[in-house]
Coordinates of C-alpha atoms and ligand atoms in Angstrom, one line a residue:
M160 CA 46.8 160.8 143.9
V161 CA 50.5 161.5 143.7
S162 CA 51.1 158.1 145.2
R163 CA 48.9 156.4 142.6
V164 CA 50.9 158.0 139.7
D165 CA 54.2 157.0 141.4
D166 CA 53.0 153.4 141.7
S167 CA 51.9 153.1 138.2
E168 CA 55.2 154.5 137.0
E169 CA 57.0 152.0 139.2
A170 CA 55.0 149.2 137.6
L171 CA 55.8 150.5 134.1
R172 CA 59.5 150.7 135.0
W173 CA 59.5 147.1 136.1
K174 CA 57.7 146.0 133.0
R175 CA 60.3 147.9 130.8
K176 CA 63.1 146.3 132.7
F177 CA 61.6 142.9 132.1
L178 CA 61.1 143.5 128.4
D179 CA 64.7 144.8 128.1
A180 CA 66.0 141.7 129.9
L181 CA 63.9 139.6 127.5
E182 CA 65.3 141.4 124.5
D183 CA 68.9 141.0 125.8
Q184 CA 68.3 137.4 126.3
E185 CA 67.0 136.9 122.8
R186 CA 70.0 138.8 121.4
R187 CA 72.4 136.5 123.3
E188 CA 70.6 133.4 122.1
A189 CA 70.6 134.6 118.5
Q190 CA 74.3 135.2 118.9
L191 CA 74.9 131.7 120.3
D192 CA 72.8 130.2 117.5
H193 CA 74.8 132.1 115.0
R194 CA 78.1 130.9 116.5
I195 CA 77.0 127.3 116.4
R196 CA 76.1 127.7 112.8
L197 CA 79.5 129.1 112.1
L198 CA 81.2 126.4 114.0
R199 CA 79.3 123.8 112.0
R200 CA 80.5 125.2 108.8
G201 CA 84.0 125.5 110.3
L202 CA 84.0 121.9 111.3
L203 CA 82.9 120.9 107.8
G204 CA 85.8 122.8 106.3
V205 CA 88.3 121.1 108.7
S206 CA 87.0 117.6 107.9
L207 CA 87.0 118.1 104.2
A208 CA 90.4 119.6 104.4
G209 CA 91.6 116.2 105.4
D210 CA 91.2 114.9 101.9
G211 CA 93.9 117.1 100.4
Q212 CA 96.8 119.2 101.4
D213 CA 97.0 122.7 100.1
P214 CA 99.1 125.6 101.3
V215 CA 96.4 128.2 100.9
L216 CA 93.9 126.1 102.9
D217 CA 96.5 125.4 105.5
K218 CA 96.9 129.1 106.1
Q219 CA 93.2 129.7 106.3
L220 CA 92.8 126.9 108.8
E221 CA 95.4 128.4 110.9
E222 CA 93.6 131.8 110.8
L223 CA 90.4 130.0 111.7
R224 CA 91.9 128.6 114.8
K225 CA 93.1 132.0 115.8
N226 CA 89.7 133.5 115.3
L227 CA 88.0 130.7 117.1
R228 CA 89.9 131.8 120.2
K229 CA 88.4 135.3 120.0
D230 CA 84.7 134.5 120.2
D231 CA 83.6 138.1 119.8
R232 CA 84.5 138.5 116.2
E233 CA 82.0 136.5 114.2
T234 CA 82.1 138.9 111.2
G235 CA 85.8 138.1 110.5
L236 CA 85.1 134.5 111.2
E237 CA 82.3 134.4 108.7
R238 CA 84.4 135.9 105.9
L239 CA 87.2 133.5 106.7
L240 CA 84.8 130.5 106.6
E241 CA 83.6 131.6 103.2
K242 CA 87.2 131.6 101.9
I243 CA 87.8 128.2 103.4
E244 CA 84.6 126.9 101.7
A245 CA 85.9 128.3 98.4
S246 CA 89.3 126.6 98.9
V247 CA 87.7 123.3 99.8
L248 CA 85.5 123.5 96.8
R249 CA 88.5 124.3 94.5
L250 CA 90.5 121.3 96.0
D251 CA 87.5 119.1 95.5
N252 CA 87.2 120.1 91.8
E253 CA 91.0 119.5 91.3
K254 CA 90.7 116.1 92.9
Q255 CA 87.8 115.3 90.7
D256 CA 89.8 116.3 87.6
S257 CA 92.8 114.2 88.7
Y258 CA 90.5 111.3 89.5
L259 CA 89.0 111.4 86.0
A260 CA 92.4 111.7 84.3
L261 CA 93.7 108.7 86.3
K262 CA 90.5 106.7 85.6
H263 CA 90.8 107.5 81.9
A264 CA 94.4 106.4 81.9
F265 CA 93.6 103.1 83.6
D266 CA 90.5 102.5 81.5
E267 CA 92.4 103.0 78.2
S268 CA 95.4 100.9 79.2
I269 CA 93.2 98.1 80.5
K270 CA 91.2 98.2 77.2
E271 CA 94.4 97.8 75.2
I272 CA 95.8 95.1 77.4
Q273 CA 92.6 93.1 77.2
H274 CA 93.1 92.8 73.5
L275 CA 96.4 90.9 74.1
P276 CA 96.4 87.1 74.1
M277 CA 96.6 86.1 77.7
P278 CA 95.6 83.0 79.8
G279 CA 92.0 83.1 81.0
A280 CA 93.1 83.4 84.7
L281 CA 95.1 86.5 84.0
Q282 CA 92.4 88.1 81.9
R283 CA 89.9 87.4 84.7
R284 CA 92.2 89.0 87.3
I285 CA 92.6 92.1 85.1
R286 CA 88.8 92.3 84.7
K287 CA 88.4 91.9 88.4
F288 CA 91.0 94.7 89.0
H289 CA 89.1 96.9 86.5
R290 CA 85.8 96.3 88.3
Q291 CA 87.1 97.1 91.7
M292 CA 89.2 100.0 90.4
S293 CA 86.4 102.5 89.9
A294 CA 85.1 102.2 93.4
R295 CA 88.6 102.3 95.0
L296 CA 89.8 105.2 92.8
G297 CA 87.3 107.4 94.7
D298 CA 89.5 107.1 97.8
A299 CA 92.8 109.0 97.2
Q300 CA 94.5 107.0 99.9
L301 CA 94.0 103.8 97.9
H302 CA 95.7 105.2 94.7
Q303 CA 99.2 104.0 95.6
S304 CA 98.0 100.5 96.3
L305 CA 96.0 100.5 93.1
I306 CA 98.9 101.6 91.0
T307 CA 101.2 99.0 92.7
Q308 CA 98.7 96.3 92.0
F309 CA 98.3 97.4 88.4
M310 CA 102.0 97.4 87.9
S311 CA 102.3 93.9 89.2
L312 CA 99.6 92.8 86.8
L313 CA 101.4 94.6 84.0
T314 CA 104.6 92.8 84.8
E315 CA 102.8 89.5 84.6
V316 CA 101.3 90.4 81.3
S317 CA 104.8 91.3 80.0
Q318 CA 106.3 88.1 81.3
H319 CA 103.5 86.2 79.6
L320 CA 104.1 87.9 76.3
L321 CA 107.8 87.2 76.6
A322 CA 107.1 83.5 77.1
K323 CA 104.8 83.5 74.1
E324 CA 107.3 85.3 72.0
A325 CA 110.0 82.8 72.9
E326 CA 107.6 80.1 71.9
A327 CA 106.9 81.9 68.7
T328 CA 110.6 82.2 67.9
A329 CA 111.0 78.5 68.5
D330 CA 108.2 77.9 66.0
H331 CA 109.9 80.3 63.7
A332 CA 113.1 78.3 63.9
A333 CA 111.0 75.3 63.0
N334 CA 109.9 77.2 59.8
R335 CA 106.4 78.0 61.2
P336 CA 105.1 81.6 61.1
G337 CA 106.0 83.5 64.3
L338 CA 103.5 84.2 67.1
F339 CA 103.4 87.9 66.4
G340 CA 103.0 87.0 62.7
R341 CA 100.1 84.7 63.5
L342 CA 98.5 87.1 66.0
F343 CA 98.9 90.4 64.3
G344 CA 99.5 89.4 60.7
T345 CA 103.2 90.5 60.7
E346 CA 106.4 88.5 60.7
S347 CA 108.5 88.3 63.8
T348 CA 111.2 91.0 63.7
T349 CA 113.8 88.9 65.4
P350 CA 115.6 86.9 62.7
D351 CA 118.9 87.1 64.6
A352 CA 117.5 85.9 67.9
S353 CA 119.5 83.2 69.5
P354 CA 118.0 79.8 69.3
V355 CA 116.3 78.4 72.3
S356 CA 118.4 75.9 74.1
P357 CA 117.2 72.4 73.3
T358 CA 117.2 71.5 76.9
F359 CA 114.2 73.8 77.5
N360 CA 110.9 72.4 76.6
T361 CA 109.3 75.7 76.0
S362 CA 105.8 74.6 75.1
A363 CA 105.8 72.2 78.0
N364 CA 106.8 75.0 80.3
Y365 CA 104.1 77.2 78.9
A366 CA 101.6 74.5 79.4
E367 CA 102.7 74.3 83.0
A368 CA 102.3 78.0 83.4
E369 CA 98.8 77.8 81.9
A370 CA 98.0 75.0 84.3
A371 CA 99.3 77.1 87.1
S372 CA 97.2 80.0 85.9
A373 CA 94.2 77.7 85.8
Q374 CA 94.9 76.7 89.4
A375 CA 95.0 80.4 90.3
M376 CA 91.7 80.8 88.7
A377 CA 90.2 78.2 91.0
D378 CA 91.4 80.3 93.9
P379 CA 91.0 83.9 93.2
E380 CA 93.2 84.9 96.1
E381 CA 96.1 83.0 94.7
E382 CA 98.6 85.4 93.2
T383 CA 101.8 83.4 93.0
V384 CA 101.2 80.0 91.7
V385 CA 104.6 79.5 90.2
D386 CA 106.1 80.5 93.6
D387 CA 104.1 77.8 95.4
H388 CA 105.2 75.3 92.8
V389 CA 108.8 76.0 93.5
E390 CA 108.2 76.1 97.3
V391 CA 107.0 72.5 97.2
I392 CA 110.2 71.4 95.5
V393 CA 112.3 73.4 98.1
E394 CA 110.7 71.3 100.8
E395 CA 111.9 68.2 98.9
E396 CA 115.4 69.6 99.4
A397 CA 116.1 70.4 95.7
V398 CA 115.4 73.9 94.6
S399 CA 114.3 73.5 91.0
L400 CA 113.7 76.2 88.5
E401 CA 111.8 73.9 86.3
G402 CA 108.4 75.1 85.3
E403 CA 109.5 78.7 85.4
I404 CA 109.3 81.1 82.5
V405 CA 111.3 80.0 79.5
R406 CA 114.6 81.3 78.2
D407 CA 114.6 85.0 77.9
A408 CA 117.4 86.0 75.6
S409 CA 117.1 89.8 75.3
G410 CA 116.7 90.0 71.6
L411 CA 113.7 87.7 71.7
S412 CA 111.6 89.8 74.0
E413 CA 111.8 93.1 72.1
P414 CA 108.9 92.7 69.7
G415 CA 106.6 91.4 72.4
F416 CA 107.5 94.2 74.7
S417 CA 107.4 97.0 72.0
Y418 CA 103.8 95.9 71.3
I419 CA 102.7 96.7 74.8
A420 CA 105.1 99.6 75.4
G421 CA 102.9 101.9 73.3
H422 CA 100.1 101.2 75.8
V423 CA 101.9 101.2 79.0
E424 CA 104.1 104.3 78.5
P425 CA 101.2 106.8 78.7
L426 CA 100.0 105.1 81.8
L427 CA 103.4 105.1 83.4
L428 CA 103.7 108.9 82.6
R429 CA 100.2 109.4 84.1
I430 CA 101.2 107.4 87.2
L431 CA 104.3 109.5 87.6
E432 CA 102.1 112.7 87.5
C433 CA 100.0 111.2 90.3
I434 CA 102.8 110.4 92.6
H435 CA 103.5 113.0 95.2
V436 CA 107.2 113.5 94.6
S437 CA 109.2 115.1 97.4
E438 CA 112.3 117.3 96.7
A439 CA 114.6 114.5 97.6
S440 CA 113.1 112.3 94.9
F441 CA 112.9 114.9 92.1
T442 CA 116.0 113.6 90.3
L443 CA 114.9 110.0 90.3
A444 CA 111.4 111.0 89.2
D445 CA 112.9 113.1 86.3
S446 CA 115.2 110.3 85.2
V447 CA 112.3 107.8 85.2
R448 CA 110.1 110.2 83.2
N449 CA 112.9 110.7 80.7
T450 CA 113.5 107.0 80.3
V451 CA 109.8 106.5 79.7
V452 CA 109.5 109.4 77.2
K453 CA 112.5 108.1 75.3
G454 CA 110.8 104.8 74.8
L455 CA 111.2 101.6 76.9
N456 CA 112.7 98.2 76.2
W457 CA 112.1 95.2 78.3
Y458 CA 115.1 95.7 80.7
D459 CA 114.3 99.4 81.1
F460 CA 110.8 98.5 81.8
V461 CA 111.7 96.2 84.7
A462 CA 114.0 98.9 86.1
V463 CA 111.4 101.6 85.6
L464 CA 108.7 99.6 87.5
E465 CA 111.2 99.1 90.3
Q466 CA 112.0 102.8 90.4
I467 CA 108.4 103.8 90.4
L468 CA 107.8 101.5 93.3
Q469 CA 110.7 103.2 95.1
L470 CA 109.1 106.6 94.4
L471 CA 105.8 105.4 95.7
R472 CA 107.4 104.1 98.9
Q473 CA 109.3 107.4 99.3
S474 CA 106.1 109.3 98.7
T475 CA 104.3 107.3 101.4
L476 CA 107.1 108.2 103.8
D477 CA 106.9 111.9 102.9
Q478 CA 103.1 111.9 103.1
R479 CA 103.4 110.4 106.5
G480 CA 104.9 113.6 107.8
E481 CA 102.2 115.6 106.2
Y482 CA 99.4 113.4 107.5
E483 CA 100.9 113.6 111.0
R484 CA 100.9 117.4 110.8
F485 CA 97.3 117.3 109.6
I486 CA 96.2 115.0 112.4
G487 CA 97.8 117.4 114.8
E488 CA 95.9 120.3 113.3
V489 CA 92.6 118.5 113.3
T490 CA 93.1 117.4 116.9
E491 CA 94.0 120.9 117.9
S492 CA 90.9 122.3 116.2
L493 CA 88.8 119.7 117.9
V494 CA 90.1 120.5 121.3
Q495 CA 89.3 124.2 120.7
V496 CA 85.8 123.5 119.5
Q497 CA 85.2 121.3 122.4
Q498 CA 86.4 124.0 124.8
F499 CA 84.1 126.5 123.0
V500 CA 81.1 124.2 123.4
T501 CA 81.8 123.7 127.1
Q502 CA 82.1 127.4 127.5
A503 CA 78.8 127.9 125.7
Q504 CA 77.2 125.4 128.0
H505 CA 78.5 127.1 131.1
H506 CA 77.4 130.5 129.7
N507 CA 74.0 129.1 129.1
E508 CA 73.8 127.8 132.7
A509 CA 74.9 131.1 134.0
V510 CA 72.3 132.9 132.0
R511 CA 69.6 130.5 133.2
D512 CA 70.7 131.1 136.9
S513 CA 70.5 134.9 136.5
E514 CA 67.2 134.6 134.8
Q515 CA 65.9 132.6 137.7
A516 CA 67.3 135.2 140.2
L517 CA 65.7 138.0 138.2
T518 CA 62.4 136.2 138.2
D519 CA 62.5 135.6 141.9
K520 CA 63.4 139.1 142.6
V521 CA 60.7 140.6 140.4
S522 CA 58.1 138.3 141.9
Q523 CA 59.1 139.4 145.3
D524 CA 59.0 143.1 144.4
V525 CA 55.7 142.8 142.7
K526 CA 54.3 140.9 145.7
H527 CA 55.6 143.7 147.9
I528 CA 53.9 146.4 145.7
A529 CA 50.7 144.4 145.8
E530 CA 50.8 144.2 149.6
T531 CA 51.5 147.9 149.9
F532 CA 48.6 148.7 147.7
A533 CA 46.3 146.3 149.4
N534 CA 47.0 147.9 152.8
E535 CA 46.6 151.6 151.6
E536 CA 43.6 153.2 153.2
L537 CA 43.1 155.7 150.5
D538 CA 43.0 152.9 148.0
I539 CA 39.9 152.6 146.0
Q540 CA 38.7 149.7 143.9
T541 CA 39.9 151.2 140.6
I542 CA 43.4 151.5 141.9
R543 CA 43.4 148.0 143.2
A544 CA 42.0 146.7 139.9
T545 CA 44.6 148.6 137.9
V546 CA 47.5 147.4 140.0
Q547 CA 46.2 143.8 139.9
A548 CA 45.9 144.0 136.2
Q549 CA 49.5 145.2 136.0
I550 CA 50.7 142.4 138.3
H551 CA 48.8 139.9 136.2
S552 CA 50.4 141.3 133.0
I553 CA 53.9 141.1 134.6
L554 CA 53.3 137.6 135.8
S555 CA 52.0 136.4 132.5
S556 CA 54.9 138.0 130.6
M557 CA 57.2 136.1 133.0
E558 CA 55.4 132.9 132.3
G559 CA 55.7 133.4 128.6
F560 CA 59.3 134.2 128.9
R561 CA 60.0 131.1 131.0
S562 CA 58.3 128.7 128.5
Q563 CA 60.0 130.4 125.5
R564 CA 63.3 130.1 127.3
Q565 CA 62.7 126.4 128.0
Q566 CA 62.0 125.7 124.3
Q567 CA 65.2 127.5 123.2
D568 CA 67.2 125.6 125.8
E569 CA 65.9 122.4 124.5
S570 CA 66.8 123.2 120.9
M571 CA 70.2 124.5 121.9
G572 CA 70.9 121.4 123.9
Q573 CA 70.0 119.3 120.8
D574 CA 72.3 121.4 118.6
M575 CA 75.1 121.0 121.0
E576 CA 74.6 117.2 121.2
E577 CA 74.9 117.1 117.4
L578 CA 78.0 119.1 117.5
L579 CA 79.6 116.8 120.0
E580 CA 78.6 113.8 117.9
R581 CA 80.3 115.4 114.9
I582 CA 83.4 115.9 117.0
A583 CA 83.4 112.3 118.0
V584 CA 83.1 111.3 114.3
L585 CA 86.1 113.5 113.5
E586 CA 88.1 112.0 116.3
D587 CA 87.3 108.6 115.0
E588 CA 88.4 109.6 111.5
S589 CA 91.7 110.9 112.8
R590 CA 92.2 107.6 114.7
Q591 CA 91.6 105.6 111.6
L592 CA 94.0 107.8 109.7
R593 CA 96.6 107.1 112.3
E594 CA 96.1 103.4 111.9
H595 CA 96.3 103.7 108.2
L596 CA 99.6 105.5 108.5
A597 CA 101.0 102.7 110.7
R598 CA 100.0 100.1 108.1
Q599 CA 101.5 102.2 105.3
E600 CA 104.7 102.6 107.2
E601 CA 105.0 98.9 107.6
L602 CA 104.4 98.3 103.9
A603 CA 106.8 101.1 103.0
S604 CA 109.7 99.6 105.0
T605 CA 109.5 96.0 103.7
D606 CA 110.7 94.7 100.4
P607 CA 107.7 92.8 99.0
L608 CA 109.7 90.1 97.1
T609 CA 112.1 89.0 99.9
E610 CA 110.1 90.3 102.8
L611 CA 113.3 91.8 104.2
P612 CA 113.5 95.4 105.4
N613 CA 114.1 97.6 102.3
R614 CA 116.7 100.3 101.6
E615 CA 114.7 103.1 103.4
S616 CA 114.4 100.9 106.4
Y617 CA 118.2 100.2 106.3
R618 CA 118.9 104.0 106.1
Y619 CA 116.8 104.7 109.1
R620 CA 118.4 101.8 111.1
I621 CA 122.0 102.6 110.2
E622 CA 121.7 106.2 111.4
S623 CA 120.4 105.2 114.8
V624 CA 122.9 102.3 115.1
I625 CA 125.7 104.7 114.4
M626 CA 124.4 107.1 117.0
Q627 CA 124.3 104.3 119.6
W628 CA 127.8 103.2 118.6
Q629 CA 129.2 106.6 119.1
G630 CA 127.6 106.7 122.6
T631 CA 129.6 103.5 123.5
L632 CA 133.0 105.0 122.6
H633 CA 135.2 105.7 125.6
D634 CA 137.3 108.1 123.6
E635 CA 135.6 110.0 120.8
H636 CA 138.8 110.4 118.8
A637 CA 140.6 107.1 119.2
E638 CA 139.8 104.2 116.8
P639 CA 138.5 101.2 118.8
D640 CA 140.8 98.2 119.1
P641 CA 140.1 95.8 116.1
A642 CA 140.1 93.0 118.6
D643 CA 137.1 94.5 120.4
P644 CA 133.5 94.1 119.4
T645 CA 132.4 97.0 117.3
L646 CA 130.0 98.0 114.6
C647 CA 130.6 96.3 111.2
L648 CA 128.8 96.6 107.9
A649 CA 128.7 94.2 105.0
V650 CA 127.5 94.6 101.4
I651 CA 126.5 91.4 99.6
D652 CA 125.8 90.9 95.9
V653 CA 124.6 87.8 94.0
D654 CA 127.2 86.8 91.4
H655 CA 126.4 86.9 87.7
F656 CA 122.7 87.4 88.6
K657 CA 122.0 88.7 85.1
R658 CA 122.8 85.3 83.7
I659 CA 120.2 83.8 85.9
N660 CA 117.6 86.2 84.5
D661 CA 118.9 85.7 81.0
N662 CA 118.9 81.9 81.2
W663 CA 115.8 81.2 83.2
G664 CA 113.8 84.4 83.1
H665 CA 112.9 87.0 85.7
L666 CA 110.5 84.9 87.6
A667 CA 113.2 82.4 88.2
G668 CA 115.5 85.3 89.1
D669 CA 113.0 86.5 91.6
K670 CA 112.7 83.0 93.1
V671 CA 116.5 82.8 93.5
L672 CA 116.5 86.2 95.3
K673 CA 113.8 85.1 97.6
I674 CA 115.5 81.8 98.5
V675 CA 119.0 83.5 98.9
A676 CA 117.5 86.1 101.1
R677 CA 115.9 83.5 103.3
E678 CA 119.2 81.5 103.6
M679 CA 121.1 84.7 104.5
R680 CA 118.6 85.5 107.2
T681 CA 119.0 82.0 108.7
A682 CA 122.8 82.2 108.5
L683 CA 123.0 85.5 110.4
K684 CA 122.6 86.3 114.1
D685 CA 119.3 87.7 115.3
S686 CA 121.0 90.9 116.2
D687 CA 122.3 91.3 112.7
F688 CA 120.1 93.6 110.5
L689 CA 119.8 92.3 107.0
A690 CA 118.1 94.4 104.3
R691 CA 117.6 94.3 100.5
Y692 CA 119.5 97.3 99.3
G693 CA 118.2 97.0 95.7
G694 CA 118.2 94.6 92.8
E695 CA 120.5 91.6 93.8
E696 CA 122.3 93.6 96.4
F697 CA 121.9 93.2 100.2
V698 CA 123.3 95.0 103.2
V699 CA 124.0 93.7 106.7
I700 CA 124.5 95.7 109.9
L701 CA 126.5 93.6 112.3
P702 CA 126.5 95.5 115.6
D703 CA 128.7 94.6 118.5
S704 CA 130.8 92.2 116.4
R705 CA 134.6 91.7 116.2
P706 CA 135.6 92.4 112.6
A707 CA 137.1 88.9 112.3
D708 CA 133.9 87.3 113.7
A709 CA 131.8 89.3 111.3
E710 CA 134.0 88.0 108.4
G711 CA 133.6 84.4 109.7
R712 CA 129.8 84.8 109.9
L713 CA 129.7 86.1 106.4
N714 CA 131.8 83.3 105.1
K715 CA 129.4 80.8 106.6
L716 CA 126.6 82.7 104.9
R717 CA 128.5 82.6 101.6
Q718 CA 129.0 78.8 101.9
A719 CA 125.4 78.2 102.9
I720 CA 124.3 80.0 99.7
E721 CA 126.7 78.1 97.5
S722 CA 125.2 74.9 98.9
I723 CA 121.6 75.7 98.1
P724 CA 120.6 72.8 95.8
F725 CA 119.1 74.9 92.9
H726 CA 118.3 72.6 90.0
F727 CA 117.2 73.0 86.5
K728 CA 115.9 69.7 85.2
E729 CA 118.9 67.4 86.0
E730 CA 121.4 70.2 85.9
R731 CA 122.7 71.6 89.2
I732 CA 122.9 75.3 89.3
V733 CA 125.3 77.0 91.7
V734 CA 124.4 80.4 92.9
T735 CA 127.1 82.3 94.8
V736 CA 127.5 85.7 96.4
S737 CA 130.4 88.1 97.0
C738 CA 130.7 90.3 100.0
G739 CA 132.7 93.2 101.3
V740 CA 132.9 93.9 105.1
V741 CA 134.3 96.8 107.1
A742 CA 134.4 98.1 110.7
M743 CA 133.0 101.5 111.5
K744 CA 135.5 104.3 111.9
V745 CA 135.3 107.2 114.3
G746 CA 133.4 110.2 112.9
E747 CA 132.4 108.4 109.8
S748 CA 129.0 108.9 108.1
A749 CA 126.7 106.1 107.1
D750 CA 127.3 106.9 103.4
R751 CA 131.1 106.7 103.8
L752 CA 130.8 103.4 105.7
F753 CA 128.7 101.9 103.0
E754 CA 131.1 103.2 100.3
R755 CA 134.0 101.4 101.9
A756 CA 132.1 98.1 102.2
D757 CA 131.0 98.5 98.6
K758 CA 134.6 99.0 97.6
M759 CA 135.5 95.7 99.3
L760 CA 132.7 94.0 97.5
Y761 CA 134.0 95.3 94.2
Q762 CA 137.4 93.9 95.1
A763 CA 135.8 90.5 95.8
K764 CA 134.2 90.6 92.4
Q765 CA 137.5 91.5 90.8
E766 CA 139.3 88.6 92.6
G767 CA 137.0 86.0 91.2
R768 CA 133.6 86.3 93.1
N769 CA 132.2 83.9 95.7
L770 CA 134.5 85.6 98.2
V771 CA 134.2 87.7 101.4
I772 CA 136.8 90.5 101.6
R773 CA 137.3 92.4 104.8
Q774 CA 139.1 95.8 105.0
R775 CA 141.9 95.6 107.5
Ligands
GTP125 N1 114.7 88.8 88.5 C1 115.1 89.9 89.0 N2 116.2 90.6 88.4 C2 116.6 91.7 89.0 C3 116.0 92.3 90.1 N3 116.6 93.4 90.3 C4 117.7 93.6 89.5 N4 117.7 92.5 88.6 C5 118.6 92.2 87.6 O1 119.8 91.9 88.2 C6 120.8 92.0 87.1 C7 122.1 92.6 87.7 O2 123.0 92.5 86.8 P1 124.5 93.1 86.9 O3 124.4 94.4 87.7 O4 125.1 93.2 85.5 O5 125.3 92.1 87.8 P2 125.5 90.6 87.8 O6 125.0 89.9 86.5 O7 125.0 90.1 89.1 O8 127.1 90.5 87.7 P3 128.1 90.7 88.9 O9 127.5 91.6 89.9 O10 129.2 91.4 88.2 O11 128.5 89.4 89.4 C8 120.2 92.9 86.1 O12 120.0 92.2 84.9 C9 118.9 93.4 86.7 O13 117.8 93.5 85.7 C10 114.8 91.6 90.6 O14 114.2 92.1 91.5 N5 114.4 90.5 90.0

């Protein structure tokens, strides 16, 4: 009898042990499920964070990574994730507000601009821009290119109005009502405007511009019809400015520009608000803002557009640093999540192994009890039946446990697969972001007009060239012999460039810059680094050159430019450049080196222009 009681207790003990193990297992699985849910939300937070940089969110993400390392603190993790979700939501709302404001500014300006008299092709391009704008505004990364594109359209609209206004003034001179008078019912306000030179057939030129626009219409991708027109003539050896925008005496353009100024100024201010301005660009951004607030005239407008482009380029460079940091963070988070998932998988396998071991052991023990009971002489049928029922119950619990376990395993495996897929998507996103950055970097370092490296690119290059040069010095304190090859720098400026703009308009001025830049590139050695420093000013780094050789090379360049056969109608137009050149001094900074070259350039201008002056 005693033995029977003991046996039944033993069986109960085993059953309890089993149920405990089952409960423990369920608890662990619930814990794992919970963690996976938390990780999902965490990943969502990290991926959304990619759309905006925010210091609060940055901090929270850092904390998230810390907590992810300690996997036994879900409660803290959960609270943190709630905070992250709130930040992401806030950023999303802010972005939405900024998106709406920018869209409103674009919509309003475009509405106003569409009321202006413009050639059909230009109107169509503005409409096309407007149509594409809404979809592209949704992507914050496209804002800069949208703004740049819009500003270039704006410049064309202004150029067109100037041409119209010049035409109107010519009409006025011929006692007909002025264009603005005809268009807006008011008289032209430029009674003192200088008469248009009789050698310029303005309406013929305008007709040509219209024809060019019509050609652009036929090919929607064509943006620079006037360019191509001139290019053809360049191939024929004579560089003609014919067919370019008509005479642009400053007084003439004012009424035309002031008409659109009221519409573009709010947009420029809005654009300035949207640009991410770094500390280094604060002063420039402030001065641009003040200029716009004070009210623009045509010349300010051109300069302001250029400065805004400069701010945009600088902003791209600054953001590059931030994006790189962000990519680093996302990658780090991904690595941690991946490690966590691998750990969870290992843990799962280990749990499954121990479960199997437990099952084997219990089966063996139960079998042993059954055998013992079966061989007991005192055993009666009842005892056998009871024991067998217990064994049956234990075995069926085990079976139930195993099938439940299998189901959970399958669903957990599915969850993990989804998680890994999500990670792969995030990795792909970060790769795309990296490629986007590389493209932006290329755009940011090239001047779009001349396709030469721009000022930022020059700054970057000169610093590294100076470092290299210092490395080649045998004695860090002694100046190198001027007869030896060394590092030289030249600053080049187109002479009387304002006159070109004033006489033939900005488009012709742009064309001259483009051709002059090309000629300069051809005249220099491949190892010389030529960049557009700004406006009509260029800079050349001549590494490993004897100062006298550098001077000789620059003189050849100067002569080559002087010989470019620019023409306006039958008239030959000579474009010249002045240049200052210096050799690098020991311990000198890039700024000081440039200053000295610039001083030599100033001297060349003073001494009559079309000169190269070397500091000896
Ligand atoms: N078309 C065009 N004009 C530009 C560009 N950048 C600057 N300018 C103009 O270049 C002119 C430079 O004029 P100034 O600085 O007075 O110099 P300059 O007439 O060349 O006279 P010197 O340098 O003294 O020989 C200004 O009228 C600017 O508006 C550009 O990209 N395109």
